[in-house]
Short mmCIF file of C-alpha atoms and ligand atoms in Angstrom, two decimals:
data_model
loop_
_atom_site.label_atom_id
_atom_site.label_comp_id
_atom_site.label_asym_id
_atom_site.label_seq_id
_atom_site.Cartn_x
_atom_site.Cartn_y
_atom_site.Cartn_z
CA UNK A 66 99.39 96.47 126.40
CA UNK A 67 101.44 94.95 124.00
CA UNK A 68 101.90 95.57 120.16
CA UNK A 69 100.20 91.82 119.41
CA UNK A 70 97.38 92.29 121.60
CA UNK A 71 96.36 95.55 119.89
CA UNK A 72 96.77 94.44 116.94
CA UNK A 73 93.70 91.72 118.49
CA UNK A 74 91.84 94.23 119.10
CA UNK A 75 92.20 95.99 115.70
CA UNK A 76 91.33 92.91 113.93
CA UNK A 77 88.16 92.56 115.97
CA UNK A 78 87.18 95.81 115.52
CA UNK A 79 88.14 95.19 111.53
CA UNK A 80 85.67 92.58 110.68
CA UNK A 81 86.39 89.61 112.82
CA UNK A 82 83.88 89.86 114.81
CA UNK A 83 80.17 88.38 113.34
CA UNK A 84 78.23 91.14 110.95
CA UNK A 85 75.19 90.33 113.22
CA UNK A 86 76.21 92.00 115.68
CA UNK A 87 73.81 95.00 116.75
CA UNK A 88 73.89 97.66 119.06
CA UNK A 89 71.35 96.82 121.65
CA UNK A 90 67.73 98.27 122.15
CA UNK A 91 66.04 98.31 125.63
CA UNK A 92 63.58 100.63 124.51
CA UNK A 93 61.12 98.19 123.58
CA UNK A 94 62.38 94.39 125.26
CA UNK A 95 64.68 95.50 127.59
CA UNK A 96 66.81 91.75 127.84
CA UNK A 97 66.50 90.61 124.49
CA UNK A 98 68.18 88.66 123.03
CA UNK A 99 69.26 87.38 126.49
CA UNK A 100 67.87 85.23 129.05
CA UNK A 101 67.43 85.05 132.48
CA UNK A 102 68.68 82.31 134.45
CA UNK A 103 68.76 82.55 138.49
CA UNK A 104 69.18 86.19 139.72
CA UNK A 105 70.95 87.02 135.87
CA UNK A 106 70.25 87.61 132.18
CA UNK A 107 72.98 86.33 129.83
CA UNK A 108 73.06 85.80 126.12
CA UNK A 109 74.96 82.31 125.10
CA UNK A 110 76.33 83.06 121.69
CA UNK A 111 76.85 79.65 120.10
CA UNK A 112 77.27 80.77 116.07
CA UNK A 113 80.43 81.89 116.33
CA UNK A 114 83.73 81.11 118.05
CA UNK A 115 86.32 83.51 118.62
CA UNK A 116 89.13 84.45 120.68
CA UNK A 117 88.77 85.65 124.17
CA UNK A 118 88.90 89.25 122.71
CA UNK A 119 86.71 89.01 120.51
CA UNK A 120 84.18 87.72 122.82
CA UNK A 121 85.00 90.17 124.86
CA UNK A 122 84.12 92.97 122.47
CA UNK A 123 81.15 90.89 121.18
CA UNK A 124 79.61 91.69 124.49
CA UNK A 125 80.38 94.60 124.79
CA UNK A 126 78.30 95.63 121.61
CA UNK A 127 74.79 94.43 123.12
CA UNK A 128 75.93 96.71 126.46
CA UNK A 129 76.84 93.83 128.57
CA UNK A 130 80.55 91.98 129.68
CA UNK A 131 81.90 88.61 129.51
CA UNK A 132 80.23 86.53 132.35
CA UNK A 133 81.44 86.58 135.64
CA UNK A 134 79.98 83.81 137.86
CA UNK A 135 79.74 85.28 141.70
CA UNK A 136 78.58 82.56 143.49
CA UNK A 137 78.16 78.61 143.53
CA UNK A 138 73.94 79.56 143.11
CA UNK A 139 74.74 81.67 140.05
CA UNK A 140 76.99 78.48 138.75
CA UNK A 141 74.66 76.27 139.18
CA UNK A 142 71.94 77.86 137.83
CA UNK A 143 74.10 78.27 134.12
CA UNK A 144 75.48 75.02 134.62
CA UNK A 145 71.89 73.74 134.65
CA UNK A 146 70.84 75.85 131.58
CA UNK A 147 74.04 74.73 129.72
CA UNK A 148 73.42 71.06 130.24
CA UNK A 149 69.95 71.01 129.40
CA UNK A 150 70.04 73.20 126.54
CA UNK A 151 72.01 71.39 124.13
CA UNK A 152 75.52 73.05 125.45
CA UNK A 153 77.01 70.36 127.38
CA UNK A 154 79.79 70.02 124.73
CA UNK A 155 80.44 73.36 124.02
CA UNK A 156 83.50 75.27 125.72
CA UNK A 157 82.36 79.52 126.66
CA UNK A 158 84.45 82.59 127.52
CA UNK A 159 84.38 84.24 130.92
CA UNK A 160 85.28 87.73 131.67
CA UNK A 161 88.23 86.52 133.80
CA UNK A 162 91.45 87.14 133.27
CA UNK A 163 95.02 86.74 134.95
CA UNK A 164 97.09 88.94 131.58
CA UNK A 165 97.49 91.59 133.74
CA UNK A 166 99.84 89.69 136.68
CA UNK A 167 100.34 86.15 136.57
CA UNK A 168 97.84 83.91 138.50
CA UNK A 169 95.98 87.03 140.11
CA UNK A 170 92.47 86.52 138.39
CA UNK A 171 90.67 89.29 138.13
CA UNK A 172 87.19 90.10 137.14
CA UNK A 173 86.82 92.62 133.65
CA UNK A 174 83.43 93.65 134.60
CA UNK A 175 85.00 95.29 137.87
CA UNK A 176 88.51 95.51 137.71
CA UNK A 177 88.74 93.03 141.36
CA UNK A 178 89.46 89.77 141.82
CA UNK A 179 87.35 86.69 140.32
CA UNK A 180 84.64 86.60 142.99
CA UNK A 181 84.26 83.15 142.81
CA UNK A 182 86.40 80.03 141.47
CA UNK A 183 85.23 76.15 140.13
CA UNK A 184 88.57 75.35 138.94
CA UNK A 185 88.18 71.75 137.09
CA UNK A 186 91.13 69.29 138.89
CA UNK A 187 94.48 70.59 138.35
CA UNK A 188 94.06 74.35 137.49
CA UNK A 189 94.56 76.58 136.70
CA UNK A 190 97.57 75.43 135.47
CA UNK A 191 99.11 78.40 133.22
CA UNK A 192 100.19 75.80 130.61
CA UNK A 193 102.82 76.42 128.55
CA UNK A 194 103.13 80.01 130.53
CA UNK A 195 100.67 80.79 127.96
CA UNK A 196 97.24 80.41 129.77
CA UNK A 197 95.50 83.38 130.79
CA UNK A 198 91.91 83.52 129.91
CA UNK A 199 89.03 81.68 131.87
CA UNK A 200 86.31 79.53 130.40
CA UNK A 201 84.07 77.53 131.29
CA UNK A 202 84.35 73.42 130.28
CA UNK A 203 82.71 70.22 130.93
CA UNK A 204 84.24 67.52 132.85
CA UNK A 205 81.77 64.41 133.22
CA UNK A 206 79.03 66.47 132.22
CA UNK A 207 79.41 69.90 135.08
CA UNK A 208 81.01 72.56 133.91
CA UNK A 209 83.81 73.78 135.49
CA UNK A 210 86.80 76.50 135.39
CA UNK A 211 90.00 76.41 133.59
CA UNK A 212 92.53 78.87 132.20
CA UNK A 213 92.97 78.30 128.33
CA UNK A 214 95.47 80.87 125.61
CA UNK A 215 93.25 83.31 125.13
CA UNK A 216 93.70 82.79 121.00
CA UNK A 217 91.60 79.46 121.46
CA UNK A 218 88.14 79.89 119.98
CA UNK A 219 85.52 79.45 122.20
CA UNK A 220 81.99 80.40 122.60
CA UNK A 221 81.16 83.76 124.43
CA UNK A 222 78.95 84.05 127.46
CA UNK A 223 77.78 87.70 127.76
CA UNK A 224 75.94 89.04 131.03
CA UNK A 225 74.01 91.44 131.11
CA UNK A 226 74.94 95.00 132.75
CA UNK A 227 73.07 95.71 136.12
CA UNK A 228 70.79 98.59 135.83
CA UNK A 229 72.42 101.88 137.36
CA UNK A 230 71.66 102.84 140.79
CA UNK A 231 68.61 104.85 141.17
CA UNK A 232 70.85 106.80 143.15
CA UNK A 233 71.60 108.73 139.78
CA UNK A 234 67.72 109.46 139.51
CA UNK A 235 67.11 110.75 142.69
CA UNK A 236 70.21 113.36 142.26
CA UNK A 237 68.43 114.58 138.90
CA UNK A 238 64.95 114.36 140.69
CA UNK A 239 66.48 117.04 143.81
CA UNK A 240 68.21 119.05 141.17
CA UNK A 241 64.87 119.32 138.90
CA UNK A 242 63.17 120.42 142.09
CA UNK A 243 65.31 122.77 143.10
CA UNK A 244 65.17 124.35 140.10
CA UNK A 245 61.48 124.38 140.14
CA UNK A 246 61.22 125.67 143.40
CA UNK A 247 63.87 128.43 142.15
CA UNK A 248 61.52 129.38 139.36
CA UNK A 249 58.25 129.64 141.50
CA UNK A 250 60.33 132.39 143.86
CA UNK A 251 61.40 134.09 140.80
CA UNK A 252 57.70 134.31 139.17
CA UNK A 253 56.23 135.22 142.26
CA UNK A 254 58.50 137.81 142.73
CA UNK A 255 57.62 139.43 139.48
CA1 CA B 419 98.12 82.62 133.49
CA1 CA B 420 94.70 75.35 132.10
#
């Protein structure tokens, strides 16, 4: 990582990013402040722009990452939100990202390439050689994909994380029992 893009980061952590910002809660409402549209929750932060680090670490505070659209359903489903909801104007931040090697995109939620693409006509382009951060745009009203400097400010889409595999449980559920079943054989024994 280079010197300037720490020094991003620094200022976001340094009071860039809004004061509003809150550590989320799922104790009581478990997707607030987000919403769900189609198979996702995501929270469309329209305050504030910032640069696609920023946004970045905006999400990251409520526990959740940049959005990255998987399929032509889950596009269509925000694209439908978006337009209806007052956003059709507006330009958001996606957790997609070619900084890393030049016109591989890759996904920041998982570290693997953007699983899917609605490039708007002509991109991505890399314009300027300086274009290496994916948002989302309108063109004639649909929003669509395009790779934008990174230091533009944009709105942030954040998605919410998936919950963790109950895989996890179950391994604490067979270790609790086998300690259990441990301490029955010992107090029996005594
Ligand atoms: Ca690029
Ligand atoms: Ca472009």
């Amino acid at each position: 990582m280079s010197l300037t893009k720490c020094c991003i980061l620094v200022l976001c952590f340094a009071g860039v990013l809004p004061q509003s910002i809150k550590t989320s809660n799922r104790g009581q409402n478990e997707t607030q402040p987000f919403v769900e549209i189609g198979s996702k929750y995501y929270l469309i932060y329209t305050a504030v722009t910032m640069i696609w680090f920023c946004a970045m670490l905006y999400c990251r505070n409520y526990d959740s990452d940049l959005a990255v659209i998987e399929s032509e359903a889950e596009m269509d489903a925000l694209n439908s939100y978006l337009t209806t909801n007052g956003h059709i104007g507006k330009q958001f931040w996606l957790g997609i990202t070619d900084l890393a090697e030049e016109g591989k995109f890759m996904s920041i939620k998982g570290g693997r390439p953007m699983p899917y693409a609605k490039w708007s006509g002509g991109q991505p382009d890399n314009k300027g050689l300086l274009e290496d951060c994916v948002h989302l745009w309108p063109v004639n009203n649909i929003f669509h994909m395009n790779d934008n400097n990174c230091r533009a400010k944009l709105y942030a889409i954040c998605e919410l994380r998936q919950p963790k595999k109950s895989c996890d449980i179950c391994d604490l559920k067979i270790i609790i029992e086998r300690f259990m079943q441990h301490t029955n054989v010992s107090h029996s024994q005594n």
